[in-house]
Short mmCIF file of C-alpha atoms and ligand atoms in Angstrom, two decimals:
data_model
loop_
_atom_site.label_atom_id
_atom_site.label_comp_id
_atom_site.label_asym_id
_atom_site.label_seq_id
_atom_site.Cartn_x
_atom_site.Cartn_y
_atom_site.Cartn_z
CA MET A 1 18.47 -14.48 -12.23
CA GLU A 2 16.49 -14.96 -8.99
CA GLN A 3 19.76 -14.44 -7.11
CA ASP A 4 20.30 -11.13 -8.92
CA PHE A 5 16.78 -10.02 -7.97
CA ALA A 6 17.38 -11.03 -4.34
CA GLN A 7 20.61 -9.01 -4.30
CA ALA A 8 18.84 -6.02 -5.92
CA ARG A 9 16.18 -6.26 -3.20
CA ARG A 10 18.75 -6.23 -0.41
CA LEU A 11 20.40 -3.15 -1.94
CA MET A 12 16.99 -1.49 -2.38
CA VAL A 13 16.24 -1.98 1.34
CA GLU A 14 19.64 -0.75 2.51
CA HIS A 15 20.18 2.22 0.16
CA GLN A 16 16.69 3.48 -0.62
CA ILE A 17 14.84 2.63 2.59
CA ARG A 18 16.98 2.08 5.70
CA ALA A 19 19.42 4.84 4.68
CA ARG A 20 16.50 7.29 4.52
CA GLY A 21 15.37 6.54 8.05
CA VAL A 22 12.86 3.68 7.92
CA SER A 23 13.84 1.52 10.90
CA ASN A 24 10.92 -0.84 11.61
CA GLU A 25 12.60 -4.26 11.28
CA ARG A 26 9.34 -5.99 10.33
CA VAL A 27 8.91 -3.58 7.44
CA LEU A 28 12.52 -3.96 6.29
CA ALA A 29 12.31 -7.78 6.48
CA ALA A 30 9.04 -7.89 4.53
CA MET A 31 10.47 -5.70 1.79
CA ARG A 32 13.56 -7.90 1.57
CA GLU A 33 11.29 -10.94 1.15
CA VAL A 34 8.55 -9.88 -1.31
CA PRO A 35 9.70 -10.34 -4.94
CA ARG A 36 8.71 -6.93 -6.30
CA HIS A 37 9.69 -7.93 -9.86
CA LEU A 38 6.69 -10.29 -9.90
CA PHE A 39 4.35 -7.30 -9.41
CA VAL A 40 5.43 -5.28 -12.47
CA PRO A 41 4.81 -5.96 -16.18
CA GLU A 42 7.29 -8.53 -17.51
CA ASP A 43 9.08 -6.04 -19.80
CA LEU A 44 9.77 -3.77 -16.77
CA ARG A 45 11.17 -6.41 -14.41
CA TYR A 46 14.69 -5.15 -14.95
CA ALA A 47 13.57 -1.83 -13.36
CA ALA A 48 11.56 -3.32 -10.47
CA TYR A 49 14.12 -2.41 -7.77
CA GLY A 50 14.76 1.14 -8.96
CA ASP A 51 14.04 4.16 -6.78
CA HIS A 52 10.80 5.16 -8.54
CA PRO A 53 7.20 4.15 -9.24
CA LEU A 54 6.48 2.13 -12.41
CA PRO A 55 3.46 1.91 -14.72
CA ILE A 56 1.28 -1.21 -14.37
CA GLY A 57 -1.29 -0.46 -17.12
CA GLU A 58 -4.69 1.31 -17.09
CA GLU A 59 -2.77 4.54 -16.26
CA GLN A 60 -2.03 3.16 -12.77
CA THR A 61 1.28 2.67 -10.95
CA ILE A 62 3.14 0.53 -8.43
CA SER A 63 4.46 3.02 -5.85
CA GLN A 64 8.14 3.85 -5.23
CA PRO A 65 9.63 1.28 -2.80
CA TYR A 66 10.59 3.98 -0.29
CA ILE A 67 7.03 5.31 -0.15
CA VAL A 68 5.65 1.77 0.34
CA ALA A 69 8.09 1.38 3.25
CA VAL A 70 7.19 4.75 4.81
CA MET A 71 3.44 4.10 4.59
CA THR A 72 3.85 0.60 6.03
CA GLU A 73 5.93 1.96 8.91
CA LEU A 74 3.36 4.72 9.62
CA LEU A 75 0.70 2.01 9.86
CA SER A 76 2.72 0.32 12.71
CA PRO A 77 1.53 -3.15 11.69
CA GLU A 78 1.54 -5.92 14.31
CA PRO A 79 1.40 -9.67 13.55
CA GLY A 80 -2.18 -10.11 14.82
CA ASP A 81 -3.57 -7.15 12.85
CA ARG A 82 -6.26 -7.04 10.16
CA ILE A 83 -5.57 -4.32 7.58
CA LEU A 84 -7.69 -2.68 4.88
CA GLU A 85 -5.98 -1.24 1.80
CA ILE A 86 -7.75 1.07 -0.65
CA GLY A 87 -6.12 0.89 -4.10
CA THR A 88 -4.76 -2.63 -4.72
CA GLY A 89 -2.89 -1.67 -7.92
CA SER A 90 -0.27 -4.38 -8.50
CA GLY A 91 -0.91 -6.00 -5.09
CA TYR A 92 2.67 -5.27 -3.95
CA GLN A 93 1.82 -3.08 -0.94
CA ALA A 94 -0.78 -5.66 0.15
CA ALA A 95 1.80 -8.46 -0.20
CA VAL A 96 4.30 -6.52 1.97
CA LEU A 97 1.61 -6.04 4.61
CA GLY A 98 0.58 -9.68 4.27
CA ARG A 99 4.10 -10.74 5.36
CA ILE A 100 3.66 -8.83 8.61
CA VAL A 101 0.00 -9.12 9.64
CA ARG A 102 -2.68 -11.80 9.98
CA GLU A 103 -5.00 -10.66 7.21
CA VAL A 104 -5.23 -7.99 4.51
CA TRP A 105 -8.32 -6.89 2.63
CA SER A 106 -7.63 -4.74 -0.42
CA VAL A 107 -10.18 -2.89 -2.57
CA GLU A 108 -9.50 -1.98 -6.22
CA ARG A 109 -11.80 0.06 -8.47
CA ILE A 110 -10.64 -1.33 -11.86
CA ALA A 111 -11.61 -4.99 -12.36
CA SER A 112 -8.74 -5.82 -14.77
CA VAL A 113 -6.18 -4.31 -12.37
CA ALA A 114 -7.67 -6.33 -9.51
CA ALA A 115 -7.52 -9.53 -11.60
CA GLN A 116 -3.81 -9.01 -12.37
CA ALA A 117 -3.13 -8.24 -8.70
CA GLU A 118 -4.81 -11.52 -7.73
CA ARG A 119 -2.55 -13.39 -10.16
CA ASN A 120 0.51 -11.61 -8.75
CA LEU A 121 -0.49 -12.39 -5.18
CA GLU A 122 -1.13 -16.03 -6.02
CA ALA A 123 2.30 -16.27 -7.69
CA VAL A 124 3.98 -15.24 -4.42
CA GLY A 125 1.70 -17.36 -2.22
CA ALA A 126 0.08 -14.44 -0.38
CA ALA A 127 -2.89 -16.50 0.81
CA ASN A 128 -3.86 -14.07 3.60
CA VAL A 129 -4.43 -11.17 1.15
CA HIS A 130 -7.95 -10.80 -0.27
CA VAL A 131 -8.79 -8.53 -3.22
CA VAL A 132 -12.27 -7.03 -3.67
CA VAL A 133 -13.45 -5.00 -6.68
CA GLY A 134 -15.35 -1.86 -5.69
CA ASP A 135 -15.30 1.77 -4.65
CA GLY A 136 -12.82 1.83 -1.78
CA THR A 137 -13.84 5.34 -0.75
CA LEU A 138 -16.73 3.54 0.97
CA GLY A 139 -14.28 1.24 2.77
CA LEU A 140 -15.27 -2.39 3.31
CA PRO A 141 -17.76 -2.12 6.19
CA GLU A 142 -18.71 -5.81 6.18
CA ARG A 143 -15.21 -6.74 7.45
CA ALA A 144 -14.70 -3.74 9.77
CA PRO A 145 -13.22 -2.76 12.17
CA TYR A 146 -9.58 -2.82 10.99
CA ASP A 147 -6.41 -2.29 13.03
CA GLY A 148 -5.09 -0.22 10.14
CA ILE A 149 -6.39 1.35 6.93
CA ILE A 150 -4.00 2.43 4.18
CA VAL A 151 -5.13 4.50 1.20
CA THR A 152 -2.72 4.26 -1.74
CA ALA A 153 -4.34 6.81 -4.08
CA ALA A 154 -4.63 10.58 -3.69
CA ALA A 155 -7.75 11.73 -1.84
CA PRO A 156 -9.14 15.30 -1.71
CA SER A 157 -9.83 14.54 1.98
CA VAL A 158 -9.93 11.31 3.98
CA PRO A 159 -13.12 9.51 2.88
CA GLU A 160 -15.52 9.90 5.81
CA PRO A 161 -16.67 6.22 5.93
CA LEU A 162 -13.09 5.09 6.63
CA PHE A 163 -12.98 6.81 10.04
CA ASP A 164 -15.85 4.60 11.26
CA GLN A 165 -14.01 1.45 10.15
CA VAL A 166 -10.81 1.97 12.20
CA ALA A 167 -10.63 0.05 15.49
CA ASP A 168 -9.80 1.89 18.70
CA GLY A 169 -6.01 2.39 18.75
CA GLY A 170 -5.91 1.74 15.00
CA ARG A 171 -4.16 3.87 12.35
CA LEU A 172 -5.35 5.37 9.07
CA VAL A 173 -2.68 6.44 6.56
CA ALA A 174 -3.59 8.41 3.42
CA PRO A 175 -2.20 10.91 0.89
CA VAL A 176 -4.51 13.93 1.09
CA GLY A 177 -4.44 17.07 -1.06
CA SER A 178 -4.75 18.00 -4.73
CA ARG A 179 -4.89 15.63 -7.69
CA HIS A 180 -1.15 16.19 -8.27
CA LEU A 181 0.47 16.74 -4.86
CA GLN A 182 -0.55 15.52 -1.42
CA ASP A 183 0.42 15.46 2.23
CA LEU A 184 0.85 11.97 3.70
CA VAL A 185 -1.16 11.93 6.92
CA CYS A 186 -1.52 9.36 9.69
CA TYR A 187 -4.57 9.37 11.99
CA THR A 188 -4.56 7.30 15.20
CA ARG A 189 -7.91 6.54 16.84
CA ARG A 190 -8.20 7.25 20.57
CA GLY A 191 -11.78 6.37 21.49
CA GLY A 192 -13.98 8.86 19.68
CA ASP A 193 -11.03 11.12 18.78
CA PHE A 194 -8.28 11.00 16.19
CA VAL A 195 -4.72 12.24 16.67
CA VAL A 196 -3.26 13.35 13.35
CA ARG A 197 0.31 13.80 12.20
CA SER A 198 1.75 14.72 8.85
CA TRP A 199 4.71 12.98 7.20
CA GLY A 200 5.29 15.25 4.21
CA GLY A 201 4.74 15.62 0.48
CA VAL A 202 3.91 12.73 -1.89
CA ALA A 203 2.41 12.34 -5.38
CA PHE A 204 -0.14 9.58 -6.05
CA VAL A 205 -2.63 8.84 -8.83
CA PRO A 206 -6.14 10.06 -7.92
CA LEU A 207 -8.60 8.20 -5.71
CA ILE A 208 -11.77 8.14 -7.80
CA GLY A 209 -15.15 7.48 -6.23
CA THR A 210 -18.02 8.67 -4.08
CA TYR A 211 -15.74 10.25 -1.45
CA GLY A 212 -12.84 10.87 -3.84
CA TRP A 213 -12.32 12.67 -7.14
CA GLU A 214 -14.64 12.48 -10.15
CA VAL A 215 -13.26 10.46 -13.09
N1 SAM B 1 -0.89 -0.09 -3.65
C1 SAM B 1 -0.61 -0.27 -5.04
C2 SAM B 1 0.55 -1.18 -5.30
O1 SAM B 1 1.16 -1.66 -4.33
O2 SAM B 1 0.84 -1.46 -6.47
C3 SAM B 1 -0.46 1.04 -5.78
C4 SAM B 1 -1.74 1.74 -5.89
S1 SAM B 1 -1.91 2.78 -7.30
C5 SAM B 1 -0.84 4.08 -6.89
C6 SAM B 1 -3.55 3.42 -6.95
C7 SAM B 1 -4.65 2.41 -7.21
O3 SAM B 1 -5.85 2.93 -6.62
C8 SAM B 1 -4.97 2.21 -8.69
O4 SAM B 1 -4.90 0.86 -9.02
C9 SAM B 1 -6.40 2.75 -8.82
O5 SAM B 1 -7.18 2.08 -9.79
C10 SAM B 1 -6.93 2.54 -7.42
N2 SAM B 1 -8.10 3.34 -7.06
C11 SAM B 1 -8.40 4.63 -7.39
N3 SAM B 1 -9.59 4.98 -6.85
C12 SAM B 1 -10.05 3.89 -6.16
C13 SAM B 1 -11.21 3.62 -5.39
N4 SAM B 1 -12.18 4.53 -5.18
N5 SAM B 1 -11.33 2.40 -4.83
C14 SAM B 1 -10.39 1.44 -5.00
N6 SAM B 1 -9.27 1.63 -5.73
C15 SAM B 1 -9.10 2.85 -6.30
#
């Protein structure tokens, strides 16, 4: 069984991710290594390596593998980096990042979702990933600055507090737009300025909080 999952993971990386243009070898290696089937509900494990998001309960989702890869590549993670994720969900994106960087902090709004993510992360031995329950639109200022910030829920605009928490040279990746369709944007900090580029259209569940959407 584990061998089948490992084979499915290799095919996922080659056909869904590398074939669509993701070329960062650290990202590809991490996604070959992290057992995605341990981040989805048990009755959906058979579908864990499909080319789509999956439900994880509480009306939340684990993102499509390709989108996880694209967002991780946009973040340009380096081994010494400290990363902040907003929207822990299943913990999968954080685990992928945890394979590449020194330390990941991840904030989740729903306590039961965060608790399941912690169990998932423990099951795969992701000891450098830390989950915090709270409103991630405020960031996590007590651990700032971060070399990268990744928002994995749809924001009406980038939450203002996050800009202050990115280190110089750091990246901030977020889906920004309406509740149903967003543009994936990547900001890079250059001193007091940010250079922005757009990747294209994505669809995430809403970011709910002080600097996000109302419930
Ligand atoms: N990164 C996740 C993964 O790898 O499974 C997928 C994230 S899921 C698409 C979006 C998550 O963002 C949900 O779990 C949701 O509860 C969470 N969320 C929404 N608003 C939030 C907020 N203000 N702070 C923290 N988490 C939030």
